Amino acid sequence: MTVRTRFAPSPTGYMHIGGMRTALFNWLWARHNNGSFILRIDDTDQQRNMQEAIGPILDAFRWLGLDWDEGPECGGDCGPYYQSQRRKLYDAGLQQLLASGQAYRDFEPAAETQAQREAAERAQQPFVSSRASLQLSAEQIQENLDAGTPHVIRLLIPRERQLTITDHVRGEVTWDCSLMPDPVIARSDGSPLYNFATVIDDSSMQITHVIRAEEHLSNTPIQVLIHEALGQQTPEWAHIPYVAAPGSKEKISKRKIDKYRKSPQFARLFEMGDEILGQIGLDATADALSPVMVAWYEQVGFTPAGVLNGLVRTGWSLDDRTELFSLAEMIEQFSLSRVIRSPAGLDPDRMLNFQSHWISELSDDARLQGCLGFLQRGGLLQDPVPAEAQQLTARVITLAGDRLRLFGDILSFREFFVAGEDYPFDEKAFAKRVLKKAETKEHLAALQAQLADASTWQAEALSGLLNTFLEQQSLRAGDVFPALRVCVTGKGQGPDLFETLELLGQERVLSRLTSSLQKAAKPEVG
RNA sequence: GGCCCCUUCGUCUAGUUAGGCCUAGGACAUCGGGUUUUCAUCCCGGUAACAGGGGUUCAAAUCCCCUAGGGGUCACCA
């Protein structure tokens, strides 16, 4: 039998990082088995702008390169793929259960049921349905129906059952059905509830493996019972642990972003993001854009491979040594049996580490393409990027080397993209490397004269010039190089100085040196 | 509170199914050293864990029991 897995998001308008991990596991299991991956929109209770609500979700899949064989946009043999359009199927299932007596119309007022539930809770007893409506005669039921008395449809739980499932990650899990209330499967307006619609859909879409977060574990006995009542085969189950917030065991949630901002584990990631998002005109404090959302990673310049590797290694491992997985390797190696049982916290440091690895695997051109958009949005490059600006960018990227961990990091090399001095200037570094020793200014002035006379402005020649200068003046590299760097880049450290000078160009180096020396002459100003 | 799940270094994890190869391995983070004009990279090294208590056994991270802690879920949400 071909494996068919599904991911069934409700249209919320964003893609949660934990949900993405669940989707990835489903996708990997399908691909690993040469099966199909289905995307289904669980919108039984939503009535909002669908495009707006599912767009970001589909975008996240597309960005990560996770394709779906059936679902929105592409359709498929088991469509439609929106629950809101599958009402006929649900109604038929409901009729079947009603006819077979495995479900019943419950006319008990909701307030009454609620009161019973509360009473049971107060008495510290498990709550089970009163089933008062089961005592109604056929005539009474018809009268109620004719009178339009509101009622829901409940599944009749077989209370004598002990129900055991064999879960791919939890093993055997057993429930005592005598402790379960009869679940509502259709609202008083006749519309189906999640547990019921899901079962109908999983069955009619021939889903073989339901891989979902463990918060659904308690829904499983109900779903098994519905499958059985309908005479359907049950899919195989795999309840994977939810993704926890860094350094905690709590499910990561978009409602706790303020708390995460203050957590030491998360701090670095937020800082990096804020720095970048601020420069490209996005609101870094918006709840919709945080490391809880997949979109955030794209917006700050993660690569899909980095995010994917991070996700697959939270809650799953191959063995005791393999950390790096390309998408192809994940497909090859993924298995449900090696999913971890306990919740795994999202680890920002490892995310970053995987990201640095995968960005370094990219071709020069891919890195260039990734960075250009950030420079444009940051206002440092025009929209059609002029050829020479592209060349410059490519050279800055090469120079930056592994300092470029995110595409968005290119924005921290602003000094190469502006003609004037509109870039951050590290005053502390300036004070330490330039102002601290009086003679440094003289050295820089002498050096500037030589740089002004330089006829060839290339790294190699500049290296020669600078080293010769050191010899002439009997100085050490540390006496001049760091100072020169601060003067022309505003930074206390960075990539190779000679390459930096070459890329900056003679004109900018000289003018920035001039203004730095002016500044040094009157340090009290500013 | 009921039901269910989980518990190995700071973090992600290997080892638990078939007890001995585990004086518990790896990775990330961290600390120290080396390379480098600085930073980053890279190389070398260090710190650091079987939740607790009882059993069973020649032998337990691994099996059994109890306790504790953490979490999920208890809707006419999904």
Coordinates of C-alpha atoms (C1' of nucleotides) in Angstrom, one line a residue:
Chain A
M1 CA 0.0 0.0 0.0
T2 CA 1.4 3.4 -0.9
V3 CA 2.0 5.6 2.1
R4 CA -0.1 8.7 2.2
T5 CA 0.4 11.4 4.9
R6 CA -1.2 14.7 5.4
F7 CA -0.8 18.0 7.2
A8 CA -4.0 19.7 8.0
P9 CA -3.5 23.3 9.2
S10 CA -6.4 25.5 10.1
P11 CA -6.2 28.8 8.2
T12 CA -4.7 31.1 10.7
G13 CA -2.7 33.5 8.6
Y14 CA 0.7 32.3 9.7
M15 CA 2.9 29.2 9.8
H16 CA 4.1 28.2 13.2
I17 CA 7.6 26.7 13.5
G18 CA 6.3 23.7 15.5
G19 CA 3.6 23.0 13.0
M20 CA 6.2 23.2 10.3
R21 CA 8.2 20.5 12.1
T22 CA 5.2 18.3 12.2
A23 CA 4.6 19.0 8.5
L24 CA 8.2 18.2 7.7
F25 CA 8.0 14.8 9.5
N26 CA 4.8 14.0 7.5
W27 CA 6.5 15.1 4.3
L28 CA 9.6 13.1 5.0
W29 CA 7.7 10.0 5.8
A30 CA 5.8 10.2 2.5
R31 CA 8.9 10.9 0.5
H32 CA 10.9 8.3 2.2
N33 CA 8.3 5.7 1.2
N34 CA 7.7 7.1 -2.3
G35 CA 4.2 8.0 -1.1
S36 CA 2.1 11.1 -1.3
F37 CA 1.9 14.1 0.9
I38 CA -1.5 15.8 1.1
L39 CA -2.3 19.3 2.3
R40 CA -5.8 19.8 3.6
I41 CA -7.2 22.9 5.1
D42 CA -9.1 22.3 8.3
D43 CA -11.5 25.2 8.1
T44 CA -14.7 23.8 9.6
D45 CA -15.1 26.8 11.9
Q46 CA -13.4 29.6 10.1
Q47 CA -15.1 32.1 7.9
R48 CA -12.4 34.7 7.1
N49 CA -10.6 35.7 4.0
M50 CA -9.2 32.3 2.9
Q51 CA -6.5 33.7 0.6
E52 CA -5.1 35.8 3.4
A53 CA -5.3 33.0 5.8
I54 CA -3.7 30.2 3.9
G55 CA -1.3 32.3 1.8
P56 CA 1.4 32.5 4.4
I57 CA 1.1 28.8 5.1
L58 CA 1.6 27.8 1.5
D59 CA 4.4 30.3 1.2
A60 CA 6.2 28.7 4.1
F61 CA 6.0 25.3 2.4
R62 CA 7.2 26.7 -0.9
W63 CA 10.1 28.6 0.7
L64 CA 11.3 25.4 2.4
G65 CA 10.9 23.4 -0.8
L66 CA 8.2 21.0 0.6
D67 CA 5.9 20.3 -2.2
W68 CA 2.4 18.7 -1.8
D69 CA 1.0 16.1 -4.2
E70 CA -2.6 17.0 -3.4
G71 CA -4.2 20.0 -1.9
P72 CA -4.9 23.7 -2.5
E73 CA -3.9 25.0 -5.9
C74 CA -3.0 21.6 -7.3
G75 CA -6.1 19.6 -6.4
G76 CA -6.1 15.9 -6.6
D77 CA -8.3 12.8 -6.8
C78 CA -9.6 13.1 -3.2
G79 CA -10.7 16.7 -3.3
P80 CA -11.9 19.1 -2.4
Y81 CA -9.1 19.8 0.1
Y82 CA -11.0 22.4 2.1
Q83 CA -13.2 20.9 4.8
S84 CA -15.7 23.7 4.3
Q85 CA -16.4 22.2 0.9
R86 CA -16.8 18.7 2.0
R87 CA -20.0 19.0 3.9
K88 CA -21.8 16.3 1.9
L89 CA -19.4 13.7 2.9
Y90 CA -19.8 14.6 6.6
D91 CA -23.5 14.6 6.4
A92 CA -23.6 11.2 4.8
G93 CA -21.3 9.9 7.6
L94 CA -23.5 11.4 10.2
Q95 CA -26.6 9.8 8.7
Q96 CA -24.9 6.4 8.7
L97 CA -24.0 6.6 12.4
L98 CA -27.5 7.8 13.3
A99 CA -29.1 5.0 11.3
S100 CA -26.9 2.4 12.9
G101 CA -27.5 3.7 16.4
Q102 CA -23.8 4.5 17.0
A103 CA -24.6 8.2 17.3
Y104 CA -27.6 9.9 18.8
R105 CA -29.3 13.2 18.8
D106 CA -28.8 14.9 22.1
F107 CA -31.6 17.4 23.0
E108 CA -30.2 18.1 26.4
P109 CA -29.8 21.9 26.8
A110 CA -26.1 22.9 26.6
A111 CA -26.5 24.6 30.0
E112 CA -27.7 21.4 31.6
T113 CA -24.8 19.4 30.2
Q114 CA -22.4 22.1 31.3
A115 CA -23.9 22.0 34.8
Q116 CA -23.3 18.2 35.0
R117 CA -19.8 18.6 33.8
E118 CA -19.1 21.2 36.6
A119 CA -20.8 19.0 39.2
A120 CA -18.6 16.1 38.2
E121 CA -15.6 18.3 38.4
R122 CA -16.5 19.5 41.9
A123 CA -17.0 16.0 43.0
Q124 CA -13.7 15.1 41.5
Q125 CA -15.4 12.5 39.4
P126 CA -14.8 11.8 35.8
F127 CA -17.6 13.3 33.7
V128 CA -19.6 11.0 31.4
S129 CA -22.7 12.0 29.4
S130 CA -26.1 11.6 31.0
R131 CA -27.5 10.1 27.8
A132 CA -31.0 11.3 28.9
S133 CA -31.9 11.8 25.2
L134 CA -31.4 8.0 24.7
Q135 CA -34.6 7.5 26.7
L136 CA -36.7 9.4 24.2
S137 CA -39.1 7.4 22.1
A138 CA -39.1 7.7 18.3
E139 CA -42.2 9.8 18.5
Q140 CA -40.7 12.2 21.1
I141 CA -37.6 12.6 18.9
Q142 CA -39.8 13.3 15.9
E143 CA -41.7 15.9 17.9
N144 CA -38.5 17.6 19.0
L145 CA -37.3 17.6 15.4
D146 CA -40.6 19.0 14.1
A147 CA -40.5 21.7 16.8
G148 CA -37.0 22.5 15.8
T149 CA -35.6 21.9 19.3
P150 CA -31.9 22.5 19.1
H151 CA -29.7 19.4 19.5
V152 CA -26.2 18.1 18.8
I153 CA -25.2 14.7 17.6
R154 CA -23.0 12.7 19.9
L155 CA -21.1 9.5 19.3
L156 CA -22.3 6.7 21.5
I157 CA -19.1 5.6 23.3
P158 CA -19.0 1.8 23.9
R159 CA -18.3 2.1 27.6
E160 CA -17.3 -1.5 28.1
R161 CA -14.3 -1.1 25.8
Q162 CA -10.7 -0.9 26.7
L163 CA -9.2 0.7 23.7
T164 CA -5.5 0.3 22.8
I165 CA -3.6 1.8 20.0
T166 CA -0.1 1.0 18.9
D167 CA 1.6 4.3 18.2
H168 CA 4.8 4.5 16.2
V169 CA 6.5 6.7 18.8
R170 CA 4.6 6.0 22.0
G171 CA 4.1 2.2 21.7
E172 CA 0.9 0.9 23.2
V173 CA -1.5 3.4 24.8
T174 CA -4.7 2.3 26.4
W175 CA -7.9 4.1 27.4
D176 CA -10.8 3.1 29.5
C177 CA -13.9 4.0 27.5
S178 CA -16.1 4.0 30.5
L179 CA -14.4 7.3 31.5
M180 CA -15.1 9.1 28.3
P181 CA -18.1 11.5 27.7
D182 CA -19.9 11.0 24.4
P183 CA -18.2 13.5 22.1
V184 CA -20.2 16.0 20.1
I185 CA -19.6 15.2 16.4
A186 CA -22.1 17.7 14.9
R187 CA -23.1 21.1 16.2
S188 CA -26.7 22.2 16.5
D189 CA -26.5 23.8 13.1
G190 CA -25.6 20.4 11.7
S191 CA -22.0 21.2 10.9
P192 CA -19.3 18.6 11.8
L193 CA -16.7 19.0 14.5
Y194 CA -13.0 18.5 14.1
N195 CA -12.9 15.0 15.4
F196 CA -15.5 13.8 13.0
A197 CA -14.5 15.7 9.9
T198 CA -10.9 14.6 10.4
V199 CA -11.9 10.9 10.5
I200 CA -14.1 11.2 7.4
D201 CA -11.3 13.0 5.6
D202 CA -8.5 10.8 6.7
S203 CA -10.5 7.8 5.5
S204 CA -11.7 9.2 2.2
M205 CA -8.3 10.6 1.4
Q206 CA -6.8 7.2 2.2
I207 CA -4.4 8.5 4.7
T208 CA -2.2 5.6 5.9
H209 CA -0.2 7.4 8.6
V210 CA -1.5 10.2 10.9
I211 CA 1.6 11.9 12.1
R212 CA 0.7 14.8 14.4
A213 CA 1.7 16.5 17.6
E214 CA 1.1 14.7 20.9
E215 CA -1.6 17.2 22.0
H216 CA -3.8 15.1 19.7
L217 CA -3.1 11.9 21.6
S218 CA -6.2 12.3 23.7
N219 CA -8.3 12.8 20.6
T220 CA -7.2 9.5 19.2
P221 CA -9.5 7.1 21.0
I222 CA -12.5 9.1 19.8
Q223 CA -11.2 9.0 16.3
V224 CA -10.5 5.3 16.4
L225 CA -14.1 4.8 17.7
I226 CA -15.5 6.9 14.8
H227 CA -13.5 5.0 12.3
E228 CA -14.7 1.7 13.7
A229 CA -18.4 2.9 13.9
L230 CA -18.1 3.8 10.2
G231 CA -16.7 0.5 9.4
Q232 CA -13.4 2.0 8.2
Q233 CA -9.9 0.8 8.7
T234 CA -7.9 3.0 11.1
P235 CA -4.7 4.7 9.9
E236 CA -1.5 4.1 11.7
W237 CA -0.6 6.7 14.4
A238 CA 2.5 8.5 15.3
H239 CA 2.2 11.1 18.0
I240 CA 5.3 13.2 17.9
P241 CA 6.3 15.5 20.8
Y242 CA 5.5 19.1 20.5
V243 CA 8.3 21.6 20.0
A244 CA 9.0 23.4 23.3
A245 CA 10.3 26.9 23.9
P246 CA 14.1 27.1 24.3
G247 CA 15.2 25.9 27.7
S248 CA 11.7 24.8 28.7
K249 CA 9.4 22.0 28.4
E250 CA 6.4 24.2 27.5
K251 CA 5.0 24.1 24.0
I252 CA 6.4 27.0 22.1
S253 CA 3.6 29.6 21.6
K254 CA 3.2 32.8 19.7
R255 CA 1.4 34.2 22.7
K256 CA 4.6 34.2 24.8
I257 CA 6.9 36.1 22.6
D258 CA 7.5 38.8 25.2
K259 CA 8.7 36.2 27.6
Y260 CA 10.9 34.6 25.0
R261 CA 12.6 38.0 24.3
K262 CA 13.8 38.0 27.8
S263 CA 15.0 34.4 27.8
P264 CA 18.8 34.0 27.7
Q265 CA 18.6 31.1 25.2
F266 CA 16.5 33.1 22.8
A267 CA 18.2 36.5 23.3
R268 CA 20.9 36.2 20.6
L269 CA 18.4 35.1 17.9
F270 CA 16.1 38.0 18.7
E271 CA 19.0 40.5 18.7
M272 CA 20.2 39.3 15.3
G273 CA 16.7 39.5 13.9
D274 CA 15.9 42.9 15.3
E275 CA 19.1 44.3 13.8
I276 CA 18.2 43.0 10.4
L277 CA 14.5 43.6 10.3
G278 CA 14.9 47.1 11.5
Q279 CA 17.1 47.9 8.5
I280 CA 14.7 46.5 6.0
G281 CA 11.7 48.4 7.4
L282 CA 9.9 45.5 9.1
D283 CA 8.5 45.7 12.6
A284 CA 10.6 43.4 14.6
T285 CA 8.3 43.7 17.6
A286 CA 5.2 42.6 15.7
D287 CA 3.8 39.4 17.1
A288 CA 3.3 38.1 13.6
L289 CA 7.1 38.2 13.0
S290 CA 9.1 36.3 15.5
P291 CA 11.2 33.1 15.7
V292 CA 8.0 31.3 16.5
M293 CA 6.9 31.8 12.9
V294 CA 8.5 30.3 9.8
A295 CA 8.3 33.6 8.0
W296 CA 10.7 35.2 10.4
Y297 CA 13.5 32.9 9.4
E298 CA 13.0 33.8 5.8
Q299 CA 12.8 37.5 6.5
V300 CA 16.1 37.6 8.4
G301 CA 17.9 35.6 5.8
F302 CA 18.1 32.0 6.9
T303 CA 18.4 29.5 4.1
P304 CA 15.8 26.7 3.8
A305 CA 18.4 24.1 4.3
G306 CA 19.5 25.6 7.6
V307 CA 15.9 25.8 9.0
L308 CA 15.1 22.3 7.7
N309 CA 18.2 20.8 9.3
G310 CA 17.4 22.5 12.6
L311 CA 13.8 21.3 12.5
V312 CA 14.6 17.7 11.6
R313 CA 17.1 17.5 14.5
T314 CA 14.6 18.6 17.0
G315 CA 12.8 15.5 18.0
W316 CA 14.6 13.1 15.7
S317 CA 18.1 11.7 15.4
L318 CA 19.6 9.1 13.1
D319 CA 22.4 7.9 15.4
D320 CA 25.0 9.1 17.9
R321 CA 27.0 11.3 15.4
T322 CA 25.2 12.6 12.4
E323 CA 24.0 16.2 12.7
L324 CA 24.0 17.5 9.1
F325 CA 21.3 16.5 6.7
S326 CA 20.5 17.9 3.3
L327 CA 16.9 17.5 2.3
A328 CA 17.8 14.5 0.2
E329 CA 19.6 12.9 3.1
M330 CA 16.7 13.4 5.4
I331 CA 14.4 11.7 2.9
E332 CA 16.8 8.8 2.7
Q333 CA 17.3 8.4 6.4
F334 CA 14.0 9.5 8.1
S335 CA 12.1 7.0 10.1
L336 CA 9.3 7.2 12.6
S337 CA 11.0 4.7 14.9
R338 CA 13.7 7.2 15.7
V339 CA 11.4 10.1 16.7
I340 CA 12.2 11.1 20.2
R341 CA 9.6 10.6 22.9
S342 CA 10.0 13.7 25.0
P343 CA 9.4 17.3 24.0
A344 CA 12.4 19.0 22.4
G345 CA 13.1 22.6 23.0
L346 CA 13.9 24.7 19.9
D347 CA 17.6 25.4 20.2
P348 CA 18.5 28.8 18.8
D349 CA 22.2 28.3 19.0
R350 CA 22.0 25.1 17.0
M351 CA 19.6 26.7 14.5
L352 CA 22.3 29.3 13.9
N353 CA 25.0 26.7 13.7
F354 CA 23.1 24.6 11.1
Q355 CA 22.5 27.8 9.2
S356 CA 26.2 28.8 9.1
H357 CA 26.9 25.4 7.7
W358 CA 24.3 25.4 5.0
I359 CA 24.9 29.0 3.8
S360 CA 28.6 28.0 3.4
E361 CA 27.5 25.2 1.1
L362 CA 25.8 27.6 -1.2
S363 CA 27.4 28.6 -4.5
D364 CA 28.8 32.1 -4.7
D365 CA 25.9 33.1 -6.9
A366 CA 23.3 31.7 -4.6
R367 CA 24.8 33.7 -1.8
L368 CA 24.8 36.8 -4.0
Q369 CA 21.2 36.4 -5.0
G370 CA 20.3 35.9 -1.3
C371 CA 22.0 39.1 -0.3
L372 CA 20.9 41.4 -3.0
G373 CA 17.3 41.6 -1.8
F374 CA 18.4 42.6 1.6
L375 CA 20.6 45.4 0.3
Q376 CA 17.7 46.7 -1.9
R377 CA 15.2 46.6 0.9
G378 CA 17.8 48.2 3.1
G379 CA 18.0 51.1 0.6
L380 CA 21.7 50.4 -0.2
L381 CA 21.1 49.2 -3.8
Q382 CA 18.7 50.3 -6.5
D383 CA 16.1 48.0 -7.8
P384 CA 17.5 46.8 -11.0
V385 CA 20.9 46.3 -9.5
P386 CA 23.6 47.9 -11.7
A387 CA 26.2 45.4 -12.9
E388 CA 29.1 47.0 -10.9
A389 CA 27.0 47.0 -7.7
Q390 CA 26.5 43.3 -8.2
Q391 CA 30.2 42.8 -8.6
L392 CA 30.9 44.9 -5.5
T393 CA 28.4 42.8 -3.5
A394 CA 29.9 39.6 -4.7
R395 CA 33.3 40.8 -3.5
V396 CA 32.0 41.9 -0.2
I397 CA 30.4 38.5 0.3
T398 CA 33.7 36.8 -0.5
L399 CA 35.5 39.1 1.9
A400 CA 32.9 38.6 4.6
G401 CA 33.4 34.8 4.4
D402 CA 32.0 32.9 7.3
R403 CA 31.0 36.2 9.0
L404 CA 28.0 36.1 6.8
R405 CA 25.8 33.6 8.6
L406 CA 22.4 35.0 7.5
F407 CA 21.8 36.7 4.2
G408 CA 20.6 39.7 6.3
D409 CA 24.1 39.9 7.8
I410 CA 25.2 41.6 4.5
L411 CA 23.5 44.7 6.0
S412 CA 26.2 44.9 8.7
F413 CA 28.8 45.6 5.9
R414 CA 27.1 48.9 5.2
E415 CA 30.4 50.8 5.0
F416 CA 31.1 49.2 1.6
F417 CA 27.8 50.3 0.2
V418 CA 27.7 54.0 1.1
A419 CA 29.9 56.7 -0.4
G420 CA 29.9 59.0 2.6
E421 CA 30.1 58.1 6.3
D422 CA 26.5 57.0 6.9
Y423 CA 27.4 53.8 8.7
P424 CA 27.8 52.8 12.4
F425 CA 30.9 54.1 13.9
D426 CA 32.3 52.3 17.0
E427 CA 33.4 55.2 19.1
K428 CA 34.8 53.0 21.8
A429 CA 37.1 51.2 19.4
F430 CA 38.1 54.6 18.0
A431 CA 39.0 55.8 21.4
K432 CA 41.0 52.7 22.2
R433 CA 42.9 52.3 18.9
V434 CA 43.2 55.9 17.7
L435 CA 42.9 58.4 20.5
K436 CA 44.6 56.4 23.3
K437 CA 48.2 57.0 22.0
A438 CA 49.1 60.5 20.8
E439 CA 51.5 59.2 18.2
T440 CA 48.9 57.1 16.5
K441 CA 47.5 60.2 14.8
E442 CA 50.9 61.1 13.5
H443 CA 51.4 57.6 12.1
L444 CA 48.1 57.7 10.4
A445 CA 48.8 61.1 8.9
A446 CA 52.1 59.9 7.6
L447 CA 50.5 56.7 6.2
Q448 CA 47.7 58.7 4.6
A449 CA 50.3 60.7 2.6
Q450 CA 51.7 57.4 1.3
L451 CA 48.3 56.0 0.5
A452 CA 47.5 59.1 -1.4
D453 CA 50.5 58.5 -3.6
A454 CA 49.8 54.9 -4.1
S455 CA 49.5 54.2 -7.8
T456 CA 48.1 50.6 -7.7
W457 CA 45.2 50.1 -5.4
Q458 CA 45.1 46.4 -4.8
A459 CA 45.3 44.3 -1.7
E460 CA 48.7 42.8 -2.5
A461 CA 50.3 46.2 -3.3
L462 CA 48.6 47.7 -0.3
S463 CA 50.0 45.0 1.9
G464 CA 53.4 45.8 0.6
L465 CA 52.9 49.5 1.1
L466 CA 51.7 49.1 4.7
N467 CA 54.4 46.6 5.7
T468 CA 57.1 48.8 4.2
F469 CA 55.6 51.7 6.2
L470 CA 55.8 49.7 9.4
E471 CA 59.5 48.9 8.7
Q472 CA 60.3 52.5 7.9
Q473 CA 58.8 53.7 11.1
S474 CA 59.9 50.8 13.2
L475 CA 56.4 50.0 14.1
R476 CA 54.4 46.9 14.7
A477 CA 51.2 45.9 12.9
G478 CA 49.2 46.4 16.1
D479 CA 50.4 50.1 16.3
V480 CA 48.7 51.0 13.0
F481 CA 46.5 48.4 11.4
P482 CA 43.6 48.4 14.0
A483 CA 43.6 52.2 14.0
L484 CA 43.4 52.4 10.3
R485 CA 40.6 49.9 10.2
V486 CA 38.5 51.9 12.7
C487 CA 39.1 55.1 10.7
V488 CA 37.9 53.7 7.4
T489 CA 35.2 51.2 8.4
G490 CA 34.1 52.4 11.9
K491 CA 34.8 48.9 13.3
G492 CA 37.3 47.5 15.8
Q493 CA 37.6 44.3 13.9
G494 CA 36.7 42.7 10.6
P495 CA 37.9 40.8 7.6
D496 CA 41.3 41.2 6.0
L497 CA 42.5 44.8 6.2
F498 CA 44.2 44.9 2.8
E499 CA 41.2 43.5 1.0
T500 CA 39.0 45.8 2.8
L501 CA 41.1 48.8 1.7
E502 CA 41.0 47.6 -1.9
L503 CA 37.3 47.2 -1.9
L504 CA 36.7 50.6 -0.3
G505 CA 38.8 52.2 -2.9
Q506 CA 41.4 54.9 -2.6
E507 CA 39.0 57.8 -2.6
R508 CA 36.8 56.6 0.2
V509 CA 39.8 55.5 2.3
L510 CA 41.5 58.8 2.0
S511 CA 38.4 60.9 2.7
R512 CA 37.4 58.7 5.7
L513 CA 40.9 59.0 7.0
T514 CA 40.8 62.7 6.7
S515 CA 37.6 63.0 8.6
S516 CA 38.7 60.6 11.3
L517 CA 41.9 62.5 11.8
Q518 CA 39.9 65.7 12.1
K519 CA 37.8 64.1 14.7
A520 CA 40.9 62.9 16.5
A521 CA 42.2 66.4 16.6
K522 CA 39.3 67.6 18.7
P523 CA 38.0 64.5 20.6
E524 CA 36.0 66.6 23.0
V525 CA 33.6 67.5 20.2
G526 CA 30.9 64.9 19.7
Chain B
rG1 C1' -8.9 17.3 39.8
rG2 C1' -9.7 12.9 35.9
rC3 C1' -7.2 10.7 31.8
rC4 C1' -2.7 10.3 29.0
rC5 C1' 2.4 11.3 28.0
rC6 C1' 7.4 12.4 29.4
rU7 C1' 12.3 12.5 32.7
rU8 C1' 20.6 11.0 30.3
rC9 C1' 25.7 17.0 30.4
rG10 C1' 23.3 24.2 30.2
rU11 C1' 20.9 22.5 25.2
rC12 C1' 19.9 18.8 21.2
rU13 C1' 20.8 13.8 21.7
rA14 C1' 23.4 8.2 21.5
rG15 C1' 22.8 4.1 24.6
rU16 C1' 16.7 1.4 27.0
rU17 C1' 13.2 -3.2 22.4
rA18 C1' 17.3 -8.3 23.1
rG19 C1' 21.0 -6.1 31.2
rG20 C1' 27.6 -6.7 30.8
rC21 C1' 31.4 -3.6 25.0
rC22 C1' 29.0 2.8 29.5
rU23 C1' 35.0 4.5 34.7
rA24 C1' 27.9 7.0 29.9
rG25 C1' 29.6 8.6 23.4
rG26 C1' 28.7 12.9 20.0
rA27 C1' 27.1 17.8 18.6
rC28 C1' 25.8 22.9 20.0
rA29 C1' 26.9 26.4 23.8
rU30 C1' 30.8 27.6 27.4
rC31 C1' 35.9 27.9 29.3
rG32 C1' 41.4 27.4 28.3
rG33 C1' 45.4 27.0 24.6
rG34 C1' 47.3 27.3 19.4
rU35 C1' 47.0 29.5 14.3
rU36 C1' 45.6 34.7 12.4
rU37 C1' 47.6 42.1 11.8
rU38 C1' 42.1 42.2 14.6
rC39 C1' 37.4 39.6 14.5
rA40 C1' 35.4 35.2 12.5
rU41 C1' 37.1 30.4 10.8
rC42 C1' 40.2 26.3 11.8
rC43 C1' 43.0 22.9 15.3
rC44 C1' 44.0 20.9 20.4
rG45 C1' 42.2 20.4 25.3
rG46 C1' 38.8 21.1 29.8
rU47 C1' 34.2 21.6 32.7
rA48 C1' 29.6 19.1 32.6
rA49 C1' 24.3 14.2 32.9
rC50 C1' 21.6 8.5 33.9
rA51 C1' 15.2 12.9 38.7
rG52 C1' 14.9 10.2 43.9
rG53 C1' 14.1 5.7 46.6
rG54 C1' 13.4 0.5 46.9
rG55 C1' 13.9 -4.2 44.7
rU56 C1' 15.5 -8.4 40.8
rU57 C1' 20.6 -9.9 39.2
rC58 C1' 27.2 -12.1 39.6
rA59 C1' 26.1 -7.4 36.8
rA60 C1' 21.0 -2.0 35.8
rA61 C1' 21.0 4.3 32.4
rU62 C1' 18.8 -0.3 30.6
rC63 C1' 14.0 -5.0 34.0
rC64 C1' 10.0 -4.4 38.2
rC65 C1' 7.6 -1.3 42.1
rC66 C1' 7.0 3.3 44.6
rU67 C1' 7.7 8.6 45.0
rA68 C1' 8.8 13.3 42.9
rG69 C1' 8.9 16.7 39.0
rG70 C1' 7.5 18.5 34.1
rG71 C1' 3.9 18.6 30.2
rG72 C1' -0.5 17.6 27.2
rU73 C1' -5.7 17.2 27.2
rC74 C1' -10.4 17.5 29.3
rA75 C1' -15.5 22.7 24.1
rC76 C1' -21.5 22.9 19.9
rC77 C1' -11.9 25.1 18.7
rA78 C1' -8.6 22.8 15.5

